Amino acid sequence: MSPFNLTGSTPATFILTGIPGMEQLHVWISIPFCSMYLAALLGNGVLLFTIWTERSLHQPMYLFLSMLAIADLTLSTTAVPKMLALFWFRAREISFGACLTQMFFLHFTCSAESLILLAMAWDRFVAICFPLRYGAVLTPSAVAKTGLAALLRSFCIIFPCVFLLRRLPFCGHNVIPHTYCEHIGVARLACADISVNIWYGLVVPFTVAMLDLVLIAVSYGFILLALSRLPSRSARHKAFHTCGSHVCVLFLFYVPAAFTALTQGFGHNIPPEVHILLASLYVLFPPLLNPLVYGVRTQQIRDKVEKVSVCPKSHLLR
């Protein structure tokens, strides 16, 4: 059967090659990748279960954190199972529709995470700068609307990429030198002008992410100003500590994302195996480290995780 449809312009399947030049090491690379994926599933699963079962954690800060955990799970699960199948079983084929679906959810999730991180910065801004109005501003309805806004904004930004790819003729080119499908990598296989894809795929999400970063920076500017006015040094330290986890997560998300996007679009001098390896790790590191960062730095979560883990054991001992 021909791998192309009746028009001969759109492949029925794409071929994922994995990490170029490192094909012989795929099985070995899969070991840490699989371990990190399982640890990410466990960490985010425990975090979600703890927040869900402990009513004292049903506060805006932790609800936003649960949204972040769901986004992390979606990000890693969209890419890693297919990646491991490629490494273990050489299952390199992926249908055109599945490739577009994977591409959509990868970029969609990253865009949603950016707005969730902005919402978490806003939560800290209100909690520190306007503590008496915290309950009135960040109501359950406001939290739910923020989650809905993250979904709608991400959909409106990323869904046009599907149409931008579907309009392109591929003329028999269907080999993707990557471990998963992403917009610019697929567009580069087309035998047509892809300048619209490059500019939309880079400029629009990058501009939106930069806007989120600017708003986050403004929030932290006001937070630092408010902290400088606190008379007690211990109060300043306690307030700043509540922002530390969020700052760590910001670096874990934005720095690798910016590097991956810029090297994909303009990093022609970077060896492809380096770029593909780092891009593959990007779907693993934030989901792996985010629950660890919040679990280690947030006393309330540590206490509740210990409580949740101890309760089943005590129940079994009875």
mmCIF file of C-alpha atoms in Angstrom:
data_model
loop_
_atom_site.group_PDB
_atom_site.id
_atom_site.type_symbol
_atom_site.label_atom_id
_atom_site.label_comp_id
_atom_site.label_asym_id
_atom_site.label_seq_id
_atom_site.Cartn_x
_atom_site.Cartn_y
_atom_site.Cartn_z
ATOM 1 C CA MET A 1 0.000 0.000 0.000
ATOM 2 C CA SER A 2 1.268 3.453 -0.857
ATOM 3 C CA PRO A 3 2.300 5.548 2.169
ATOM 4 C CA PHE A 4 0.584 8.568 0.629
ATOM 5 C CA ASN A 5 -3.024 9.526 0.093
ATOM 6 C CA LEU A 6 -4.740 9.920 -3.271
ATOM 7 C CA THR A 7 -3.485 13.444 -3.814
ATOM 8 C CA GLY A 8 0.101 12.324 -3.324
ATOM 9 C CA SER A 9 0.830 15.439 -1.261
ATOM 10 C CA THR A 10 0.118 14.353 2.302
ATOM 11 C CA PRO A 11 1.828 11.302 3.845
ATOM 12 C CA ALA A 12 -0.392 8.688 5.427
ATOM 13 C CA THR A 13 2.425 8.091 7.919
ATOM 14 C CA PHE A 14 5.560 9.823 9.150
ATOM 15 C CA ILE A 15 8.748 8.081 10.236
ATOM 16 C CA LEU A 16 10.335 9.214 13.510
ATOM 17 C CA THR A 17 14.064 8.488 13.505
ATOM 18 C CA GLY A 18 14.738 9.201 17.175
ATOM 19 C CA ILE A 19 17.967 10.975 18.106
ATOM 20 C CA PRO A 20 20.113 11.338 14.955
ATOM 21 C CA GLY A 21 23.522 9.712 15.218
ATOM 22 C CA MET A 22 22.638 7.974 18.487
ATOM 23 C CA GLU A 23 20.405 5.194 17.165
ATOM 24 C CA GLN A 24 22.675 2.494 18.629
ATOM 25 C CA LEU A 25 22.251 4.049 22.079
ATOM 26 C CA HIS A 26 18.458 4.264 22.009
ATOM 27 C CA VAL A 27 17.986 1.291 24.357
ATOM 28 C CA TRP A 28 20.424 2.732 26.880
ATOM 29 C CA ILE A 29 18.917 6.213 26.590
ATOM 30 C CA SER A 30 15.478 4.724 27.195
ATOM 31 C CA ILE A 31 16.455 3.544 30.705
ATOM 32 C CA PRO A 32 16.822 7.024 32.292
ATOM 33 C CA PHE A 33 13.974 8.333 30.127
ATOM 34 C CA CYS A 34 11.603 5.608 31.360
ATOM 35 C CA SER A 35 12.754 6.081 34.961
ATOM 36 C CA MET A 36 12.160 9.846 34.795
ATOM 37 C CA TYR A 37 8.742 9.336 33.202
ATOM 38 C CA LEU A 38 7.625 6.879 35.895
ATOM 39 C CA ALA A 39 8.962 9.205 38.611
ATOM 40 C CA ALA A 40 7.062 12.125 37.013
ATOM 41 C CA LEU A 41 3.854 10.076 36.965
ATOM 42 C CA LEU A 42 4.332 9.115 40.607
ATOM 43 C CA GLY A 43 5.296 12.588 41.812
ATOM 44 C CA ASN A 44 2.474 14.426 40.049
ATOM 45 C CA GLY A 45 0.017 11.654 40.918
ATOM 46 C CA VAL A 46 0.851 11.894 44.626
ATOM 47 C CA LEU A 47 0.620 15.683 44.458
ATOM 48 C CA LEU A 48 -2.805 15.594 42.805
ATOM 49 C CA PHE A 49 -4.094 12.920 45.193
ATOM 50 C CA THR A 50 -2.874 14.860 48.230
ATOM 51 C CA ILE A 51 -4.462 18.124 47.091
ATOM 52 C CA TRP A 52 -7.680 16.344 46.134
ATOM 53 C CA THR A 53 -8.094 14.452 49.422
ATOM 54 C CA GLU A 54 -7.012 17.188 51.856
ATOM 55 C CA ARG A 55 -9.676 19.881 52.143
ATOM 56 C CA SER A 56 -7.210 22.231 53.836
ATOM 57 C CA LEU A 57 -5.317 22.368 50.521
ATOM 58 C CA HIS A 58 -8.378 23.454 48.531
ATOM 59 C CA GLN A 59 -6.941 26.952 48.267
ATOM 60 C CA PRO A 60 -6.104 28.932 45.093
ATOM 61 C CA MET A 61 -2.346 28.366 45.407
ATOM 62 C CA TYR A 62 -2.727 24.582 45.549
ATOM 63 C CA LEU A 63 -5.506 24.479 42.954
ATOM 64 C CA PHE A 64 -3.189 26.259 40.516
ATOM 65 C CA LEU A 65 -0.495 23.764 41.469
ATOM 66 C CA SER A 66 -2.856 20.898 40.652
ATOM 67 C CA MET A 67 -3.498 22.489 37.238
ATOM 68 C CA LEU A 68 0.252 22.615 36.695
ATOM 69 C CA ALA A 69 0.541 18.930 37.648
ATOM 70 C CA ILE A 70 -2.200 17.983 35.168
ATOM 71 C CA ALA A 71 -0.451 19.982 32.439
ATOM 72 C CA ASP A 72 2.863 18.280 33.268
ATOM 73 C CA LEU A 73 1.280 14.840 33.068
ATOM 74 C CA THR A 74 -0.299 15.719 29.727
ATOM 75 C CA LEU A 75 2.996 17.054 28.360
ATOM 76 C CA SER A 76 5.041 13.981 29.224
ATOM 77 C CA THR A 77 2.342 11.415 28.380
ATOM 78 C CA THR A 78 1.785 12.973 24.951
ATOM 79 C CA ALA A 79 5.390 12.351 23.906
ATOM 80 C CA VAL A 80 7.160 9.801 26.115
ATOM 81 C CA PRO A 81 5.172 6.555 25.489
ATOM 82 C CA LYS A 82 5.665 6.867 21.722
ATOM 83 C CA MET A 83 9.305 7.820 22.323
ATOM 84 C CA LEU A 84 9.881 4.685 24.413
ATOM 85 C CA ALA A 85 8.132 2.523 21.798
ATOM 86 C CA LEU A 86 10.535 3.959 19.236
ATOM 87 C CA PHE A 87 13.548 3.232 21.449
ATOM 88 C CA TRP A 88 12.478 -0.273 22.495
ATOM 89 C CA PHE A 89 10.560 -1.720 19.558
ATOM 90 C CA ARG A 90 11.664 0.529 16.667
ATOM 91 C CA ALA A 91 8.023 1.559 16.277
ATOM 92 C CA ARG A 92 8.978 4.532 14.154
ATOM 93 C CA GLU A 93 5.778 4.982 12.157
ATOM 94 C CA ILE A 94 3.149 7.494 13.246
ATOM 95 C CA SER A 95 0.074 8.366 11.215
ATOM 96 C CA PHE A 96 -0.393 11.856 9.844
ATOM 97 C CA GLY A 97 -3.413 12.423 12.093
ATOM 98 C CA ALA A 98 -1.638 11.077 15.192
ATOM 99 C CA CYS A 99 1.376 13.254 14.406
ATOM 100 C CA LEU A 100 -0.768 16.390 14.190
ATOM 101 C CA THR A 101 -2.583 15.387 17.388
ATOM 102 C CA GLN A 102 0.699 14.888 19.239
ATOM 103 C CA MET A 103 2.027 18.184 17.921
ATOM 104 C CA PHE A 104 -1.147 20.007 18.966
ATOM 105 C CA PHE A 105 -1.195 18.695 22.545
ATOM 106 C CA LEU A 106 2.526 19.310 23.075
ATOM 107 C CA HIS A 107 2.313 22.969 22.077
ATOM 108 C CA PHE A 108 -1.148 23.375 23.622
ATOM 109 C CA THR A 109 0.096 22.129 27.000
ATOM 110 C CA CYS A 110 3.168 24.379 26.959
ATOM 111 C CA SER A 111 0.992 27.403 26.221
ATOM 112 C CA ALA A 112 -1.438 26.455 29.004
ATOM 113 C CA GLU A 113 1.435 26.020 31.486
ATOM 114 C CA SER A 114 2.646 29.535 30.723
ATOM 115 C CA LEU A 115 -0.714 31.025 31.733
ATOM 116 C CA ILE A 116 -0.920 28.787 34.809
ATOM 117 C CA LEU A 117 2.492 30.056 35.927
ATOM 118 C CA LEU A 118 1.237 33.612 35.417
ATOM 119 C CA ALA A 119 -1.817 32.806 37.544
ATOM 120 C CA MET A 120 0.451 31.442 40.280
ATOM 121 C CA ALA A 121 2.472 34.677 40.210
ATOM 122 C CA TRP A 122 -0.781 36.653 40.493
ATOM 123 C CA ASP A 123 -1.781 34.470 43.446
ATOM 124 C CA ARG A 124 1.474 35.340 45.270
ATOM 125 C CA PHE A 125 1.080 39.026 44.353
ATOM 126 C CA VAL A 126 -2.401 39.226 45.887
ATOM 127 C CA ALA A 127 -1.413 37.139 48.934
ATOM 128 C CA ILE A 128 1.579 39.352 49.774
ATOM 129 C CA CYS A 129 0.486 42.800 48.583
ATOM 130 C CA PHE A 130 -3.238 42.601 49.444
ATOM 131 C CA PRO A 131 -3.591 39.846 52.055
ATOM 132 C CA LEU A 132 -6.900 41.169 53.411
ATOM 133 C CA ARG A 133 -8.493 41.002 49.948
ATOM 134 C CA TYR A 134 -7.070 37.583 49.042
ATOM 135 C CA GLY A 135 -10.277 35.647 49.684
ATOM 136 C CA ALA A 136 -12.411 38.202 47.843
ATOM 137 C CA VAL A 137 -10.185 38.326 44.738
ATOM 138 C CA LEU A 138 -9.164 34.691 44.333
ATOM 139 C CA THR A 139 -12.528 33.037 44.741
ATOM 140 C CA PRO A 140 -13.209 29.462 43.539
ATOM 141 C CA SER A 141 -15.017 30.995 40.573
ATOM 142 C CA ALA A 142 -11.965 33.104 39.681
ATOM 143 C CA VAL A 143 -9.709 30.035 39.876
ATOM 144 C CA ALA A 144 -12.056 28.041 37.628
ATOM 145 C CA LYS A 145 -12.244 30.900 35.106
ATOM 146 C CA THR A 146 -8.449 31.087 35.069
ATOM 147 C CA GLY A 147 -8.221 27.393 34.194
ATOM 148 C CA LEU A 148 -10.822 27.840 31.459
ATOM 149 C CA ALA A 149 -8.952 30.874 30.112
ATOM 150 C CA ALA A 150 -5.743 28.815 29.926
ATOM 151 C CA LEU A 151 -7.529 26.174 27.844
ATOM 152 C CA LEU A 152 -9.269 28.629 25.520
ATOM 153 C CA ARG A 153 -6.211 30.808 24.937
ATOM 154 C CA SER A 154 -3.993 27.822 24.223
ATOM 155 C CA PHE A 155 -6.542 26.369 21.814
ATOM 156 C CA CYS A 156 -6.862 29.645 19.884
ATOM 157 C CA ILE A 157 -3.074 29.976 19.613
ATOM 158 C CA ILE A 158 -2.151 26.408 18.679
ATOM 159 C CA PHE A 159 -5.099 25.162 16.609
ATOM 160 C CA PRO A 160 -4.157 27.317 13.555
ATOM 161 C CA CYS A 161 -0.870 25.357 13.410
ATOM 162 C CA VAL A 162 -2.880 22.274 12.438
ATOM 163 C CA PHE A 163 -4.321 24.091 9.404
ATOM 164 C CA LEU A 164 -0.932 25.567 8.521
ATOM 165 C CA LEU A 165 0.473 22.027 8.326
ATOM 166 C CA ARG A 166 -2.488 20.473 6.531
ATOM 167 C CA ARG A 167 -2.235 22.984 3.671
ATOM 168 C CA LEU A 168 1.364 21.986 2.883
ATOM 169 C CA PRO A 169 2.378 19.474 0.157
ATOM 170 C CA PHE A 170 5.054 17.003 1.292
ATOM 171 C CA CYS A 171 5.989 15.422 -2.072
ATOM 172 C CA GLY A 172 7.088 12.117 -0.565
ATOM 173 C CA HIS A 173 9.077 13.525 2.366
ATOM 174 C CA ASN A 174 7.938 11.810 5.551
ATOM 175 C CA VAL A 175 11.058 11.177 7.694
ATOM 176 C CA ILE A 176 11.150 13.322 10.844
ATOM 177 C CA PRO A 177 14.576 13.452 12.549
ATOM 178 C CA HIS A 178 13.057 13.698 16.016
ATOM 179 C CA THR A 179 11.562 11.633 18.825
ATOM 180 C CA TYR A 180 8.154 13.294 18.524
ATOM 181 C CA CYS A 181 6.171 15.527 16.163
ATOM 182 C CA GLU A 182 6.428 19.279 16.588
ATOM 183 C CA HIS A 183 5.262 22.062 14.316
ATOM 184 C CA ILE A 184 8.434 23.405 12.696
ATOM 185 C CA GLY A 185 10.030 19.959 12.398
ATOM 186 C CA VAL A 186 7.050 18.646 10.419
ATOM 187 C CA ALA A 187 6.743 21.828 8.338
ATOM 188 C CA ARG A 188 10.360 21.522 7.191
ATOM 189 C CA LEU A 189 9.482 18.326 5.323
ATOM 190 C CA ALA A 190 7.153 20.234 2.984
ATOM 191 C CA CYS A 191 8.140 21.032 -0.578
ATOM 192 C CA ALA A 192 6.665 24.542 -0.390
ATOM 193 C CA ASP A 193 7.298 27.886 1.244
ATOM 194 C CA ILE A 194 6.941 27.465 5.020
ATOM 195 C CA SER A 195 7.721 31.051 6.037
ATOM 196 C CA VAL A 196 4.171 31.463 7.385
ATOM 197 C CA ASN A 197 4.615 28.351 9.518
ATOM 198 C CA ILE A 198 7.969 29.538 10.847
ATOM 199 C CA TRP A 199 6.788 33.021 11.701
ATOM 200 C CA TYR A 200 3.471 31.940 13.178
ATOM 201 C CA GLY A 201 4.946 28.939 14.999
ATOM 202 C CA LEU A 202 7.699 31.024 16.562
ATOM 203 C CA VAL A 203 6.464 34.602 16.782
ATOM 204 C CA VAL A 204 2.922 34.082 18.087
ATOM 205 C CA PRO A 205 3.664 31.593 20.922
ATOM 206 C CA PHE A 206 6.928 33.406 21.733
ATOM 207 C CA THR A 207 5.127 36.765 21.923
ATOM 208 C CA VAL A 208 2.418 35.333 24.168
ATOM 209 C CA ALA A 209 5.036 33.699 26.429
ATOM 210 C CA MET A 210 6.977 36.973 26.587
ATOM 211 C CA LEU A 211 3.792 38.815 27.563
ATOM 212 C CA ASP A 212 3.241 36.280 30.346
ATOM 213 C CA LEU A 213 6.858 36.735 31.470
ATOM 214 C CA VAL A 214 6.516 40.517 31.518
ATOM 215 C CA LEU A 215 3.370 40.281 33.644
ATOM 216 C CA ILE A 216 5.111 37.796 35.947
ATOM 217 C CA ALA A 217 8.078 40.181 36.259
ATOM 218 C CA VAL A 218 5.722 43.077 37.062
ATOM 219 C CA SER A 219 4.016 40.949 39.731
ATOM 220 C CA TYR A 220 7.343 40.115 41.329
ATOM 221 C CA GLY A 221 8.403 43.731 41.119
ATOM 222 C CA PHE A 222 5.430 44.704 43.268
ATOM 223 C CA ILE A 223 6.088 41.708 45.546
ATOM 224 C CA LEU A 224 9.693 42.779 46.137
ATOM 225 C CA LEU A 225 8.532 46.337 46.803
ATOM 226 C CA ALA A 226 6.001 45.078 49.350
ATOM 227 C CA LEU A 227 8.593 42.830 50.995
ATOM 228 C CA SER A 228 11.026 45.720 51.375
ATOM 229 C CA ARG A 229 8.417 47.578 53.403
ATOM 230 C CA LEU A 230 7.854 44.772 55.909
ATOM 231 C CA PRO A 231 9.352 45.762 59.285
ATOM 232 C CA SER A 232 10.243 42.237 60.402
ATOM 233 C CA ARG A 233 13.107 40.361 58.783
ATOM 234 C CA SER A 234 11.497 37.014 59.620
ATOM 235 C CA ALA A 235 8.247 38.159 57.989
ATOM 236 C CA ARG A 236 10.169 39.132 54.838
ATOM 237 C CA HIS A 237 11.944 35.774 54.792
ATOM 238 C CA LYS A 238 8.677 33.857 55.265
ATOM 239 C CA ALA A 239 6.907 35.805 52.525
ATOM 240 C CA PHE A 240 9.825 35.427 50.112
ATOM 241 C CA HIS A 241 10.045 31.702 50.862
ATOM 242 C CA THR A 242 6.494 31.253 49.606
ATOM 243 C CA CYS A 243 7.645 32.609 46.215
ATOM 244 C CA GLY A 244 10.829 30.522 46.018
ATOM 245 C CA SER A 245 9.177 27.370 44.655
ATOM 246 C CA HIS A 246 7.385 29.330 41.962
ATOM 247 C CA VAL A 247 10.604 31.055 40.868
ATOM 248 C CA CYS A 248 12.340 27.671 40.560
ATOM 249 C CA VAL A 249 9.488 26.318 38.430
ATOM 250 C CA LEU A 250 9.634 29.422 36.228
ATOM 251 C CA PHE A 251 13.285 28.750 35.426
ATOM 252 C CA LEU A 252 12.602 25.054 34.803
ATOM 253 C CA PHE A 253 9.871 25.915 32.299
ATOM 254 C CA TYR A 254 10.934 29.054 30.438
ATOM 255 C CA VAL A 255 14.703 28.549 30.023
ATOM 256 C CA PRO A 256 14.513 25.123 28.291
ATOM 257 C CA ALA A 257 11.428 26.202 26.312
ATOM 258 C CA ALA A 258 13.160 29.308 24.961
ATOM 259 C CA PHE A 259 16.304 27.339 24.111
ATOM 260 C CA THR A 260 14.335 24.619 22.315
ATOM 261 C CA ALA A 261 12.214 27.079 20.326
ATOM 262 C CA LEU A 262 15.129 29.284 19.274
ATOM 263 C CA THR A 263 17.422 26.414 18.283
ATOM 264 C CA GLN A 264 14.609 24.793 16.307
ATOM 265 C CA GLY A 265 14.040 27.987 14.369
ATOM 266 C CA PHE A 266 17.504 29.541 14.138
ATOM 267 C CA GLY A 267 20.099 27.224 15.700
ATOM 268 C CA HIS A 268 21.546 25.827 12.486
ATOM 269 C CA ASN A 269 25.047 25.553 13.990
ATOM 270 C CA ILE A 270 23.922 23.357 16.888
ATOM 271 C CA PRO A 271 24.421 19.603 16.198
ATOM 272 C CA PRO A 272 21.016 17.988 15.587
ATOM 273 C CA GLU A 273 21.631 15.222 18.133
ATOM 274 C CA VAL A 274 22.188 17.847 20.848
ATOM 275 C CA HIS A 275 19.020 19.706 19.959
ATOM 276 C CA ILE A 276 16.866 16.552 19.723
ATOM 277 C CA LEU A 277 18.238 15.143 22.984
ATOM 278 C CA LEU A 278 17.550 18.383 24.867
ATOM 279 C CA ALA A 279 14.106 18.718 23.275
ATOM 280 C CA SER A 280 13.310 15.154 24.377
ATOM 281 C CA LEU A 281 14.473 15.891 27.918
ATOM 282 C CA TYR A 282 12.296 19.014 27.981
ATOM 283 C CA VAL A 283 9.116 16.910 28.083
ATOM 284 C CA LEU A 284 10.563 15.039 31.074
ATOM 285 C CA PHE A 285 12.457 17.451 33.309
ATOM 286 C CA PRO A 286 9.699 19.968 34.243
ATOM 287 C CA PRO A 287 7.117 17.214 34.973
ATOM 288 C CA LEU A 288 9.758 15.376 37.023
ATOM 289 C CA LEU A 289 11.117 18.319 39.002
ATOM 290 C CA ASN A 290 8.036 20.488 39.574
ATOM 291 C CA PRO A 291 6.422 18.195 42.196
ATOM 292 C CA LEU A 292 9.818 17.721 43.855
ATOM 293 C CA VAL A 293 10.361 21.489 44.060
ATOM 294 C CA TYR A 294 6.968 22.115 45.647
ATOM 295 C CA GLY A 295 7.091 18.975 47.780
ATOM 296 C CA VAL A 296 10.475 19.873 49.267
ATOM 297 C CA ARG A 297 9.962 23.626 49.677
ATOM 298 C CA THR A 298 6.310 23.734 50.791
ATOM 299 C CA GLN A 299 5.767 22.644 54.392
ATOM 300 C CA GLN A 300 2.015 22.187 54.033
ATOM 301 C CA ILE A 301 2.420 19.754 51.138
ATOM 302 C CA ARG A 302 5.145 17.799 52.934
ATOM 303 C CA ASP A 303 2.956 17.457 56.015
ATOM 304 C CA LYS A 304 -0.103 16.368 54.026
ATOM 305 C CA VAL A 305 1.866 13.863 51.914
ATOM 306 C CA GLU A 306 3.188 12.303 55.121
ATOM 307 C CA LYS A 307 -0.327 12.231 56.551
ATOM 308 C CA VAL A 308 -1.766 10.603 53.424
ATOM 309 C CA SER A 309 1.031 8.021 53.330
ATOM 310 C CA VAL A 310 0.730 7.200 57.032
ATOM 311 C CA CYS A 311 -3.078 6.865 57.122
ATOM 312 C CA PRO A 312 -3.294 3.799 54.822
ATOM 313 C CA LYS A 313 -0.524 2.083 56.825
ATOM 314 C CA SER A 314 -2.250 2.735 60.150
ATOM 315 C CA HIS A 315 -5.521 1.468 58.662
ATOM 316 C CA LEU A 316 -3.850 -1.778 57.587
ATOM 317 C CA LEU A 317 -2.347 -2.302 61.038
ATOM 318 C CA ARG A 318 -5.739 -2.261 62.742
#
